[in-house]
mmCIF file of C-alpha atoms in Angstrom:
data_model
loop_
_atom_site.group_PDB
_atom_site.id
_atom_site.type_symbol
_atom_site.label_atom_id
_atom_site.label_comp_id
_atom_site.label_asym_id
_atom_site.label_seq_id
_atom_site.Cartn_x
_atom_site.Cartn_y
_atom_site.Cartn_z
ATOM 1 C CA UNK A 239 12.576 7.052 12.426
ATOM 2 C CA UNK A 240 10.808 4.532 10.227
ATOM 3 C CA UNK A 241 12.272 3.273 6.953
ATOM 4 C CA UNK A 242 9.918 1.681 4.164
ATOM 5 C CA UNK A 243 11.127 -0.303 1.302
ATOM 6 C CA UNK A 244 8.710 -1.406 -1.263
ATOM 7 C CA UNK A 245 9.523 -4.387 -3.777
ATOM 8 C CA UNK A 246 7.690 -6.682 -6.228
ATOM 9 C CA UNK A 247 6.719 -4.122 -8.863
ATOM 10 C CA UNK A 248 7.276 -5.081 -12.534
ATOM 11 C CA UNK A 249 5.854 -5.413 -15.916
ATOM 12 C CA UNK A 250 2.579 -7.624 -16.422
ATOM 13 C CA UNK A 251 0.229 -8.381 -19.010
ATOM 14 C CA UNK A 252 -3.421 -7.133 -18.460
ATOM 15 C CA UNK A 253 -5.217 -9.927 -16.379
ATOM 16 C CA UNK A 254 -1.998 -10.731 -14.535
ATOM 17 C CA UNK A 255 -0.926 -10.732 -10.928
ATOM 18 C CA UNK A 256 1.926 -8.993 -8.756
ATOM 19 C CA UNK A 257 2.434 -9.221 -4.994
ATOM 20 C CA UNK A 258 3.987 -6.092 -3.488
ATOM 21 C CA UNK A 259 5.825 -5.983 -0.368
ATOM 22 C CA UNK A 260 6.941 -3.300 1.877
ATOM 23 C CA UNK A 261 9.361 -4.023 4.645
ATOM 24 C CA UNK A 262 9.688 -1.599 7.561
ATOM 25 C CA UNK A 263 11.960 -0.909 10.276
ATOM 26 C CA UNK A 264 11.054 0.117 13.736
ATOM 27 C CA UNK A 265 10.351 -2.093 16.955
ATOM 28 C CA UNK A 266 6.684 -0.945 17.038
ATOM 29 C CA UNK A 267 5.684 -1.811 13.394
ATOM 30 C CA UNK A 268 2.717 -3.836 14.943
ATOM 31 C CA UNK A 269 1.100 -0.717 16.014
ATOM 32 C CA UNK A 270 1.295 1.218 12.785
ATOM 33 C CA UNK A 271 -1.535 1.566 10.476
ATOM 34 C CA UNK A 272 -0.280 0.879 6.909
ATOM 35 C CA UNK A 273 -1.383 2.057 3.607
ATOM 36 C CA UNK A 274 -0.777 1.806 0.008
ATOM 37 C CA UNK A 275 -1.080 4.439 -2.418
ATOM 38 C CA UNK A 276 -0.300 4.890 -6.116
ATOM 39 C CA UNK A 277 0.415 7.643 -8.496
ATOM 40 C CA UNK A 278 0.216 7.575 -12.359
ATOM 41 C CA UNK A 279 1.973 9.902 -14.503
ATOM 42 C CA UNK A 280 0.266 13.323 -14.673
ATOM 43 C CA UNK A 281 -2.321 12.336 -11.967
ATOM 44 C CA UNK A 282 -2.422 12.939 -8.167
ATOM 45 C CA UNK A 283 -1.522 10.264 -5.680
ATOM 46 C CA UNK A 284 -4.454 8.148 -4.797
ATOM 47 C CA UNK A 285 -5.334 5.853 -2.127
ATOM 48 C CA UNK A 286 -5.288 2.182 -2.797
ATOM 49 C CA UNK A 287 -5.823 0.282 0.438
ATOM 50 C CA UNK A 288 -5.045 0.345 3.986
ATOM 51 C CA UNK A 289 -4.780 -1.825 7.128
ATOM 52 C CA UNK A 290 -5.107 -1.463 10.771
ATOM 53 C CA UNK A 291 -2.385 -2.583 13.159
ATOM 54 C CA UNK A 292 -4.477 -5.741 13.949
ATOM 55 C CA UNK A 293 -5.337 -6.258 10.219
ATOM 56 C CA UNK A 294 -9.019 -6.147 11.266
ATOM 57 C CA UNK A 295 -10.018 -3.191 9.119
ATOM 58 C CA UNK A 296 -9.170 -3.006 5.551
ATOM 59 C CA UNK A 297 -10.738 -0.253 3.277
ATOM 60 C CA UNK A 298 -10.162 -0.294 -0.361
ATOM 61 C CA UNK A 299 -10.425 2.298 -3.347
ATOM 62 C CA UNK A 300 -13.459 1.325 -5.404
ATOM 63 C CA UNK A 301 -11.213 0.769 -8.321
ATOM 64 C CA UNK A 302 -9.473 -1.975 -6.898
ATOM 65 C CA UNK A 303 -12.062 -3.685 -4.583
ATOM 66 C CA UNK A 304 -12.226 -7.459 -5.397
ATOM 67 C CA UNK A 305 -9.022 -7.420 -7.157
ATOM 68 C CA UNK A 306 -6.489 -6.274 -4.506
ATOM 69 C CA UNK A 307 -5.852 -7.547 -1.011
ATOM 70 C CA UNK A 308 -3.695 -5.940 1.538
ATOM 71 C CA UNK A 309 -2.286 -8.052 4.428
ATOM 72 C CA UNK A 310 0.480 -7.605 6.883
ATOM 73 C CA UNK A 311 2.611 -10.141 8.914
ATOM 74 C CA UNK A 312 3.963 -8.198 12.143
ATOM 75 C CA UNK A 313 6.291 -10.689 12.901
ATOM 76 C CA UNK A 314 8.277 -9.884 9.783
ATOM 77 C CA UNK A 315 7.581 -6.204 9.730
ATOM 78 C CA UNK A 316 6.008 -6.531 6.474
ATOM 79 C CA UNK A 317 2.783 -5.259 4.437
ATOM 80 C CA UNK A 318 1.697 -6.828 1.219
ATOM 81 C CA UNK A 319 -0.542 -5.910 -1.562
ATOM 82 C CA UNK A 320 -1.820 -8.723 -3.786
ATOM 83 C CA UNK A 321 -2.912 -7.580 -7.010
ATOM 84 C CA UNK A 322 -4.896 -9.805 -9.184
ATOM 85 C CA UNK A 323 -6.707 -9.208 -12.678
ATOM 86 C CA UNK A 324 -4.579 -6.078 -13.319
ATOM 87 C CA UNK A 325 -5.528 -3.607 -15.842
ATOM 88 C CA UNK A 326 -3.619 -1.088 -17.842
ATOM 89 C CA UNK A 327 -5.146 1.671 -15.687
ATOM 90 C CA UNK A 328 -3.548 0.095 -12.550
ATOM 91 C CA UNK A 329 0.009 1.308 -14.055
ATOM 92 C CA UNK A 330 1.472 3.506 -11.489
ATOM 93 C CA UNK A 331 4.275 4.088 -8.904
ATOM 94 C CA UNK A 332 3.074 2.373 -5.834
ATOM 95 C CA UNK A 333 3.876 3.564 -2.393
ATOM 96 C CA UNK A 334 3.658 2.251 1.087
ATOM 97 C CA UNK A 335 3.058 4.457 4.064
ATOM 98 C CA UNK A 336 3.170 4.164 7.738
ATOM 99 C CA UNK A 337 0.973 6.050 10.281
ATOM 100 C CA UNK A 338 2.235 6.034 13.740
ATOM 101 C CA UNK A 339 0.395 6.009 17.111
ATOM 102 C CA UNK A 340 -3.033 4.552 18.213
ATOM 103 C CA UNK A 341 -4.690 6.395 15.319
ATOM 104 C CA UNK A 342 -7.340 4.717 12.859
ATOM 105 C CA UNK A 343 -7.308 3.699 9.226
ATOM 106 C CA UNK A 344 -7.485 6.612 6.945
ATOM 107 C CA UNK A 345 -7.598 7.034 3.252
ATOM 108 C CA UNK A 346 -5.790 10.617 3.556
ATOM 109 C CA UNK A 347 -2.292 10.689 2.378
ATOM 110 C CA UNK A 348 -1.352 13.758 4.696
ATOM 111 C CA UNK A 349 -2.189 11.553 7.773
ATOM 112 C CA UNK A 350 0.676 9.110 7.017
ATOM 113 C CA UNK A 351 3.904 9.848 8.578
ATOM 114 C CA UNK A 352 6.490 7.972 6.550
ATOM 115 C CA UNK A 353 6.695 7.012 2.860
ATOM 116 C CA UNK A 354 8.817 4.435 1.063
ATOM 117 C CA UNK A 355 10.425 5.253 -2.352
ATOM 118 C CA UNK A 356 7.932 3.523 -4.389
ATOM 119 C CA UNK A 357 7.841 0.536 -6.857
ATOM 120 C CA UNK A 358 6.745 0.585 -10.336
ATOM 121 C CA UNK A 359 3.887 -1.274 -11.920
ATOM 122 C CA UNK A 360 3.198 -1.304 -15.454
ATOM 123 C CA UNK A 361 0.216 -3.251 -17.014
ATOM 124 C CA UNK A 362 0.481 -3.824 -20.679
ATOM 125 C CA UNK A 363 -2.768 -4.308 -22.707
#
């Protein structure tokens, strides 16, 4: 069983920054592919970014490319999402997710095995 706990959300003005964290349980965190997803009210959940166990491959959604950065610290069992130049359209509930096993990075939410409860990000204009 893997538990994921997100933190770092909040209210920020447009153009501001936030850093989300996701702390994971499990002794083999360093082997997980980790992803960030988000869901705005009335919209489907969408992919934001993902990171391979080694940190070597990090795809991003086009809407956040150049503004968001995903990273991980395997010693701390934590994955991060640094969000800069935030826009009102970034407002959503942000989730982290873990994909177990020696599988590759994917943008497909159904491929992830465990999910956190989410942290709210609200960007005011």
